[in-house]
Coordinates of C-alpha atoms in Angstrom, one line a residue:
X279 CA -1.1 -6.1 10.9
X280 CA -3.0 -9.3 10.6
X281 CA -2.6 -11.7 7.5
X282 CA -5.7 -10.6 6.0
X283 CA -4.5 -6.8 6.2
X284 CA -1.0 -7.7 4.8
X285 CA -2.3 -9.6 1.9
X286 CA -5.1 -6.9 0.9
X287 CA -2.7 -3.9 1.3
X288 CA 0.2 -5.6 -0.1
X289 CA -1.6 -6.7 -3.1
X290 CA -2.8 -2.9 -3.6
X291 CA 0.9 -1.8 -3.3
X292 CA 2.1 -4.5 -5.5
X293 CA -0.3 -3.4 -8.4
X294 CA -0.7 0.2 -7.8
X295 CA 2.7 1.1 -6.5
X296 CA 3.1 3.9 -3.9
X297 CA 0.2 6.2 -4.3
X298 CA 1.8 9.5 -5.4
X299 CA 1.5 12.9 -3.7
X300 CA -1.1 15.2 -5.5
X301 CA 0.5 17.6 -8.1
X302 CA 2.4 20.2 -6.3
X303 CA 2.6 18.6 -3.0
X304 CA 6.0 18.3 -1.2
X305 CA 7.1 16.4 1.9
X306 CA 8.6 19.0 4.0
X307 CA 12.1 18.8 5.4
X308 CA 12.0 21.2 8.3
X309 CA 11.9 19.3 11.7
X310 CA 11.4 20.7 15.3
X311 CA 11.3 17.5 17.2
X312 CA 12.6 14.0 16.3
X313 CA 11.0 10.9 17.8
X314 CA 13.1 7.5 17.6
X315 CA 12.5 4.4 19.4
X316 CA 16.3 3.5 19.3
X317 CA 17.1 6.8 21.3
X318 CA 18.7 8.7 18.4
X319 CA 16.0 11.5 18.5
X320 CA 14.7 14.0 21.1
X321 CA 12.2 11.5 22.6
X322 CA 11.5 7.7 22.3
X323 CA 7.7 7.8 22.3
X324 CA 5.3 10.3 20.3
X325 CA 3.3 10.8 23.6
X326 CA 6.4 12.4 25.2
X327 CA 7.0 14.7 22.3
X328 CA 3.4 16.0 22.2
X329 CA 3.3 16.3 25.9
X330 CA 6.5 18.4 25.8
X331 CA 4.6 21.1 23.8
X332 CA 3.1 24.1 25.6
X333 CA -0.6 24.2 25.9
X334 CA -0.8 26.7 23.3
X335 CA 2.0 26.4 20.7
X336 CA 1.2 29.4 18.5
X337 CA 3.5 28.5 15.7
X338 CA 3.5 25.1 13.7
X339 CA 5.5 22.4 15.2
X340 CA 6.8 19.4 13.1
X341 CA 7.3 16.2 14.9
X342 CA 9.4 13.8 12.7
X343 CA 8.9 10.2 13.6
X344 CA 11.5 7.6 12.5
X345 CA 10.5 4.3 11.3
X346 CA 9.3 1.6 13.9
X347 CA 6.2 0.4 15.6
X348 CA 5.0 2.8 18.2
X349 CA 2.5 1.0 20.5
X350 CA 0.7 4.0 21.9
X351 CA -2.4 6.0 21.6
X352 CA -2.3 9.8 21.5
X353 CA -4.2 12.9 22.4
X354 CA -3.6 16.1 20.7
X355 CA -5.1 19.1 22.2
X356 CA -2.7 21.8 20.6
X357 CA -3.1 23.5 17.5
X358 CA -0.6 23.6 14.5
X359 CA 0.9 20.2 14.9
X360 CA 2.3 18.1 12.1
X361 CA 3.3 14.3 12.8
X362 CA 5.4 13.2 9.8
X363 CA 6.6 9.8 9.4
X364 CA 10.0 8.7 7.9
X365 CA 8.0 6.3 5.8
X366 CA 4.3 5.6 5.2
X367 CA 4.7 1.7 5.7
X368 CA 7.3 1.4 8.2
X369 CA 6.4 4.2 10.5
X370 CA 3.4 2.7 12.4
X371 CA 1.4 4.1 15.2
X372 CA -0.7 1.1 16.5
X373 CA -2.9 0.4 19.5
X374 CA -5.8 -2.0 20.4
X375 CA -8.9 -0.1 21.5
X376 CA -12.5 -1.0 21.3
X377 CA -14.9 1.9 21.9
X378 CA -16.9 -0.1 24.2
X379 CA -13.9 -1.0 26.5
X380 CA -13.2 2.7 26.6
X381 CA -16.6 3.7 27.6
X382 CA -16.5 1.1 30.4
X383 CA -13.1 2.2 31.6
X384 CA -12.6 6.0 30.4
X385 CA -9.2 7.5 30.4
X386 CA -8.2 11.2 29.5
X387 CA -6.5 10.2 26.0
X388 CA -9.7 9.1 24.4
X389 CA -11.4 6.2 22.5
X390 CA -9.2 6.4 19.4
X391 CA -5.6 5.7 18.5
X392 CA -5.0 9.3 17.5
X393 CA -7.4 11.6 19.3
X394 CA -7.4 15.0 17.8
X395 CA -8.9 18.0 19.7
X396 CA -6.8 20.8 18.4
X397 CA -7.0 22.6 15.0
X398 CA -4.7 22.7 11.9
X399 CA -3.2 19.2 12.5
X400 CA -1.5 17.4 9.7
X401 CA -0.6 13.7 9.7
X402 CA 1.5 12.6 6.8
X403 CA 3.5 9.6 5.7
X404 CA 2.2 7.2 8.3
X405 CA 0.4 4.0 9.1
X406 CA -2.0 4.4 11.9
X407 CA -3.7 1.1 13.1
X408 CA -6.3 0.1 15.8
X409 CA -5.1 -3.5 16.1
X410 CA -8.2 -4.7 18.2
X411 CA -9.4 -7.9 16.2
X412 CA -13.2 -7.8 16.4
X413 CA -14.9 -6.8 13.2
X414 CA -18.6 -6.1 14.8
X415 CA -17.7 -3.2 17.1
X416 CA -16.7 0.4 16.9
X417 CA -12.9 0.8 16.9
X418 CA -11.5 4.4 16.2
X419 CA -8.3 4.7 14.5
X420 CA -8.5 8.5 14.1
X421 CA -11.3 10.4 16.2
X422 CA -11.8 14.0 17.3
X423 CA -13.4 17.2 17.0
X424 CA -10.7 19.6 15.7
X425 CA -11.0 21.6 12.7
X426 CA -9.0 21.8 9.5
X427 CA -7.4 18.4 9.7
X428 CA -5.2 16.8 7.0
X429 CA -4.2 13.2 6.5
X430 CA -1.9 12.8 3.4
X431 CA -0.2 9.7 2.3
X432 CA -1.4 7.6 5.2
X433 CA -2.7 4.1 5.9
X434 CA -5.6 4.3 8.3
X435 CA -6.7 0.9 9.4
X436 CA -9.2 -0.8 11.7
X437 CA -11.1 -3.9 11.6
X438 CA -14.0 -2.3 13.6
X439 CA -16.4 0.5 12.6
X440 CA -15.7 4.2 12.5
X441 CA -12.1 3.9 11.5
X442 CA -11.9 7.7 10.5
X443 CA -14.4 9.7 12.7
X444 CA -13.6 13.3 12.9
X445 CA -16.9 14.9 14.5
X446 CA -16.8 18.5 14.7
X447 CA -20.4 18.7 13.6
X448 CA -20.7 22.6 13.5
X449 CA -17.4 23.7 11.9
X450 CA -15.3 20.7 11.1
X451 CA -13.5 20.8 7.8
X452 CA -11.3 17.6 6.8
X453 CA -9.1 16.8 4.0
X454 CA -7.7 13.2 3.2
X455 CA -5.5 12.4 0.3
X456 CA -3.4 9.8 -1.3
X457 CA -4.5 7.3 1.5
X458 CA -5.6 3.6 2.1
X459 CA -8.5 3.5 4.7
X460 CA -9.9 0.3 5.9
X461 CA -12.7 -0.7 8.3
X462 CA -16.1 -2.0 9.1
X463 CA -19.5 -0.3 9.2
X464 CA -19.3 3.6 8.4
X465 CA -15.6 3.4 8.5
X466 CA -15.3 6.7 6.9
X467 CA -17.9 8.9 8.8
X468 CA -17.2 12.7 8.8
X469 CA -19.6 15.2 10.6
X470 CA -19.3 18.5 8.8
X471 CA -17.3 19.1 5.6
X472 CA -15.0 16.4 4.1
X473 CA -12.8 16.1 1.0
X474 CA -11.3 12.7 0.2
X475 CA -9.0 12.3 -3.1
X476 CA -6.9 9.8 -4.7
X477 CA -7.5 7.1 -2.1
X478 CA -8.4 3.7 -1.6
X479 CA -11.3 2.2 0.6
X480 CA -11.5 -1.3 1.8
X481 CA -14.7 -2.6 3.5
X482 CA -13.9 -5.7 5.7
X483 CA -17.7 -6.5 6.3
X484 CA -20.8 -6.6 4.1
X485 CA -21.8 -3.2 5.7
X486 CA -22.0 0.1 4.7
X487 CA -18.5 1.8 4.0
X488 CA -19.1 5.5 4.2
X489 CA -21.3 7.8 6.2
X490 CA -22.0 11.5 6.7
X491 CA -23.8 14.0 8.9
X492 CA -24.5 17.4 7.6
X493 CA -27.4 18.7 9.6
X494 CA -26.1 21.7 11.1
X495 CA -25.3 23.5 7.9
X496 CA -27.0 22.8 4.5
X497 CA -23.7 23.4 2.6
X498 CA -22.0 20.4 4.7
X499 CA -20.9 17.8 2.3
X500 CA -18.7 14.6 1.8
X501 CA -16.9 14.7 -1.4
X502 CA -15.0 11.6 -2.7
X503 CA -12.9 12.2 -5.8
X504 CA -10.7 9.9 -7.9
X505 CA -10.8 7.1 -5.5
X506 CA -11.4 3.4 -5.6
X507 CA -13.6 1.1 -3.4
X508 CA -13.1 -2.6 -2.4
X509 CA -14.2 -5.1 0.2
X510 CA -16.2 -8.1 1.3
X511 CA -18.7 -9.7 -1.0
X512 CA -22.0 -7.6 -1.0
X513 CA -20.7 -4.7 1.0
X514 CA -22.7 -1.4 0.7
X515 CA -21.5 1.6 -0.4
X516 CA -22.9 4.0 2.4
X517 CA -25.8 5.3 4.6
X518 CA -26.5 8.3 6.8
X519 CA -28.7 8.9 10.0
X520 CA -28.8 12.7 9.6
X521 CA -29.3 15.0 6.7
X522 CA -26.4 14.6 4.6
X523 CA -24.9 15.4 1.1
X524 CA -22.6 13.2 -1.0
X525 CA -20.6 13.8 -4.0
X526 CA -18.7 10.9 -5.7
X527 CA -16.7 12.0 -8.8
X528 CA -14.6 9.5 -10.9
X529 CA -14.7 6.7 -8.5
X530 CA -14.3 3.1 -9.2
X531 CA -16.5 0.4 -7.5
X532 CA -15.8 -3.2 -7.3
X533 CA -18.0 -5.9 -8.8
X534 CA -18.6 -7.4 -5.1
X535 CA -20.4 -4.2 -4.2
X536 CA -24.1 -4.7 -3.5
X537 CA -26.7 -3.0 -5.7
X538 CA -28.1 -0.6 -3.1
X539 CA -27.9 3.0 -3.1
X540 CA -26.6 5.0 -0.3
X541 CA -29.5 5.1 2.0
X542 CA -30.9 6.9 5.1
X543 CA -31.4 4.8 8.2
X544 CA -34.9 5.1 9.6
X545 CA -36.7 3.1 12.5
X546 CA -40.1 2.1 13.0
X547 CA -40.3 4.1 16.2
X548 CA -40.4 7.9 14.6
X549 CA -39.1 9.4 17.8
X550 CA -35.8 7.9 17.0
X551 CA -35.5 9.3 13.4
X552 CA -33.7 12.5 12.9
X553 CA -35.0 15.4 11.0
X554 CA -34.6 15.4 7.2
X555 CA -35.1 18.9 6.0
X556 CA -32.8 18.7 2.9
X557 CA -34.1 15.7 1.2
X558 CA -32.0 13.1 -0.7
X559 CA -28.6 14.7 -2.1
X560 CA -26.4 12.0 -3.5
X561 CA -24.5 13.2 -6.7
X562 CA -22.3 11.1 -8.9
X563 CA -20.2 11.8 -12.0
X564 CA -18.3 9.2 -14.0
X565 CA -18.5 6.4 -11.5
X566 CA -17.9 2.9 -12.8
X567 CA -17.5 -0.8 -11.9
X568 CA -16.8 -3.9 -13.9
X569 CA -19.5 -6.3 -14.7
X570 CA -23.1 -5.1 -14.2
X571 CA -23.5 -1.3 -13.8
X572 CA -26.1 -0.1 -11.4
X573 CA -28.4 2.7 -12.4
X574 CA -28.4 4.6 -9.0
X575 CA -24.9 5.9 -9.4
X576 CA -25.2 7.1 -12.9
X577 CA -24.3 10.7 -13.7
X578 CA -26.7 13.2 -12.2
X579 CA -24.2 16.0 -11.1
X580 CA -26.4 18.3 -13.2
X581 CA -29.0 18.0 -10.6
X582 CA -26.9 19.4 -7.8
X583 CA -27.3 23.1 -7.1
X584 CA -25.1 25.7 -8.8
X585 CA -24.9 24.0 -12.4
X586 CA -21.8 22.3 -11.5
X587 CA -19.1 20.7 -13.8
X588 CA -16.6 18.0 -12.5
X589 CA -13.8 20.4 -12.5
X590 CA -15.7 22.6 -10.0
X591 CA -15.6 19.9 -7.4
X592 CA -12.4 21.0 -5.7
X593 CA -11.4 21.0 -2.0
X594 CA -11.7 24.7 -1.9
X595 CA -15.3 24.3 -3.3
X596 CA -16.1 21.6 -0.8
X597 CA -15.2 23.9 2.1
X598 CA -17.2 26.8 0.7
X599 CA -14.1 28.9 0.0
X600 CA -13.3 29.1 3.8
X601 CA -10.2 26.9 3.5
X602 CA -8.1 25.6 0.4
X603 CA -5.7 22.9 1.9
X604 CA -4.3 22.5 -1.5
X605 CA -3.2 26.2 -2.0
X606 CA 0.2 26.7 -3.4
X607 CA 0.0 30.5 -3.1
X608 CA 2.8 32.0 -1.2
X609 CA 2.3 34.0 2.1
X610 CA 2.1 37.8 1.0
X611 CA 2.5 40.9 2.9
X612 CA -0.9 42.8 2.8
X613 CA -0.1 45.8 5.3
X614 CA 2.4 47.5 7.4
X615 CA 2.8 49.9 10.2
X616 CA 5.8 52.0 11.1
X617 CA 6.8 52.8 14.6
X618 CA 10.2 54.5 14.7
X619 CA 12.8 51.7 14.0
X620 CA 10.2 49.1 14.2
X621 CA 8.2 47.9 11.1
X622 CA 5.1 45.8 11.7
X623 CA 4.1 43.7 8.8
X624 CA 0.7 42.1 8.3
X625 CA 0.5 38.7 6.1
X626 CA -2.3 37.1 4.3
X627 CA -2.4 34.2 6.7
X628 CA -1.4 33.3 10.2
X629 CA 2.3 32.8 10.3
X630 CA 5.1 30.7 11.8
X631 CA 8.7 31.9 12.1
X632 CA 11.4 29.5 11.1
X633 CA 14.9 30.6 12.2
X634 CA 15.5 34.3 12.6
X635 CA 13.9 35.8 9.5
X636 CA 15.6 39.0 8.0
X637 CA 15.3 40.9 4.8
X638 CA 16.9 43.8 3.1
X639 CA 15.8 46.4 0.7
X640 CA 17.3 47.5 -2.6
X641 CA 20.0 49.7 -0.8
X642 CA 21.0 46.7 1.4
X643 CA 19.3 48.1 4.7
X644 CA 18.6 45.2 6.8
X645 CA 15.4 44.4 8.8
X646 CA 15.7 41.8 11.4
X647 CA 12.9 39.9 13.0
X648 CA 12.4 41.3 16.6
X649 CA 12.7 38.5 19.0
X650 CA 9.5 38.4 21.2
X651 CA 6.9 35.9 22.0
X652 CA 5.2 34.8 18.8
X653 CA 1.4 34.9 18.9
X654 CA -1.5 33.1 16.9
X655 CA -1.6 36.1 14.6
X656 CA -0.8 37.3 11.2
X657 CA 1.7 40.2 12.1
X658 CA 5.5 40.1 12.8
X659 CA 7.7 43.0 14.0
X660 CA 11.1 43.8 12.4
X661 CA 13.6 46.3 13.4
X662 CA 16.5 48.2 11.6
X663 CA 19.2 50.6 12.7
X664 CA 17.4 53.9 11.9
X665 CA 14.0 55.4 11.9
X666 CA 12.0 54.0 8.9
X667 CA 10.3 56.0 6.2
X668 CA 8.0 54.7 3.6
X669 CA 10.8 55.7 1.0
X670 CA 13.0 52.8 2.1
X671 CA 10.0 50.4 1.8
X672 CA 9.4 50.9 -1.8
X673 CA 10.6 48.2 -4.5
X674 CA 11.7 44.6 -4.0
X675 CA 12.6 43.3 -0.6
X676 CA 14.8 40.2 -0.5
X677 CA 14.6 37.6 2.3
X678 CA 18.2 36.9 3.3
X679 CA 17.6 34.5 6.3
X680 CA 15.0 32.5 8.0
X681 CA 11.6 31.6 6.6
X682 CA 8.1 32.7 7.2
X683 CA 5.3 30.1 6.5
X684 CA 1.6 29.7 7.0
X685 CA 0.5 28.2 10.3
X686 CA -2.8 26.8 9.3
X687 CA -3.0 23.2 7.9
X688 CA -1.9 22.9 4.2
X689 CA -0.7 20.1 2.1
X690 CA 2.0 22.5 0.6
X691 CA 4.4 24.5 2.4
X692 CA 3.3 28.0 2.0
X693 CA 6.4 30.4 2.4
X694 CA 6.9 34.1 2.0
X695 CA 8.7 34.6 -1.6
X696 CA 12.4 35.3 -1.4
X697 CA 11.5 38.5 -3.2
X698 CA 8.5 40.4 -1.9
X699 CA 7.1 43.8 -1.8
X700 CA 5.8 46.0 0.9
X701 CA 4.9 49.0 -1.1
X702 CA 4.6 49.0 -4.8

């Protein structure tokens, strides 16, 4: 990091301490692949670990990255990948990449430090930095068009614009929590749906910090909750070029922020202006700053559609009920099919097998996972030593080995309960 970054971020850590995980969140302990620069893991680079995966890993793969500075940029095409650092401040993925340099000399990896083109990717307990020194150009740290992407307990840093640029404008859903995000103009710039909670934003220039594009679906929105902003003298809070929707709930603004509302960018040449069918949609609740308060961020949540209260503004609400990344609900059995000695269980989510799951009924009859190729599906086959009847499936089942977890991206590990039911 530069001295400026160390000074700013170090001060924040000194004052605030380590930002806590959200209630109920846990850092998982399961690991599939270990990356260590000193050779003590399976690979010495993250690129090698990602490239070693199949094109379609249907089950979640956890890549654990030991402390160190990894000078590489990554492309993730696969789904269900977790990159988990040993420690947020000492596991560092760093690369210098200007967007303009990449456009002049394109490579397959992409214009960002981490380029995400798979779905259900989780980045946690990491520092990710685009170390190029210029402030006036675009310099992606995280870029891509995947869906259901989580960053949790991360530092995401650039001195350029578009630091955090996830751009699946049709269906993209992005969740960011407990993180420090730094950059220049539009340094948080999602397209689609995004929820950001319990995080810090730092704008290095006197330009707009946040940006949103929600022109494909009128429900697309950027929600920022329980977060704080800081930055250069007279920096602007935000802007947009397309139809957009902003919700800022319980946010703290600094005294240096410019007295300028989030604004729409327009040009004298009308052919350059994007359609604006939805009109202004910027909603605030309990946002404050020291010194002079500005009238434009005063409470107006009551003007939003749906007669909303602040407690309604959750991640699940942000994503219109299509995804709840904060869910703590266990995976459940929702259906079954009997085929002789085989039992096909249907689960409430796409599932990943860990170990060799087995369960037994109240009589001690054992059902073992049938080892076969696992697919991107919510069904698993178990087998036992005799033909199965519904009678042996009633009552409580006890998981005695292995684990079954949800494959999609969640902050919490959503496992099958140790005790579960197939038939009431």
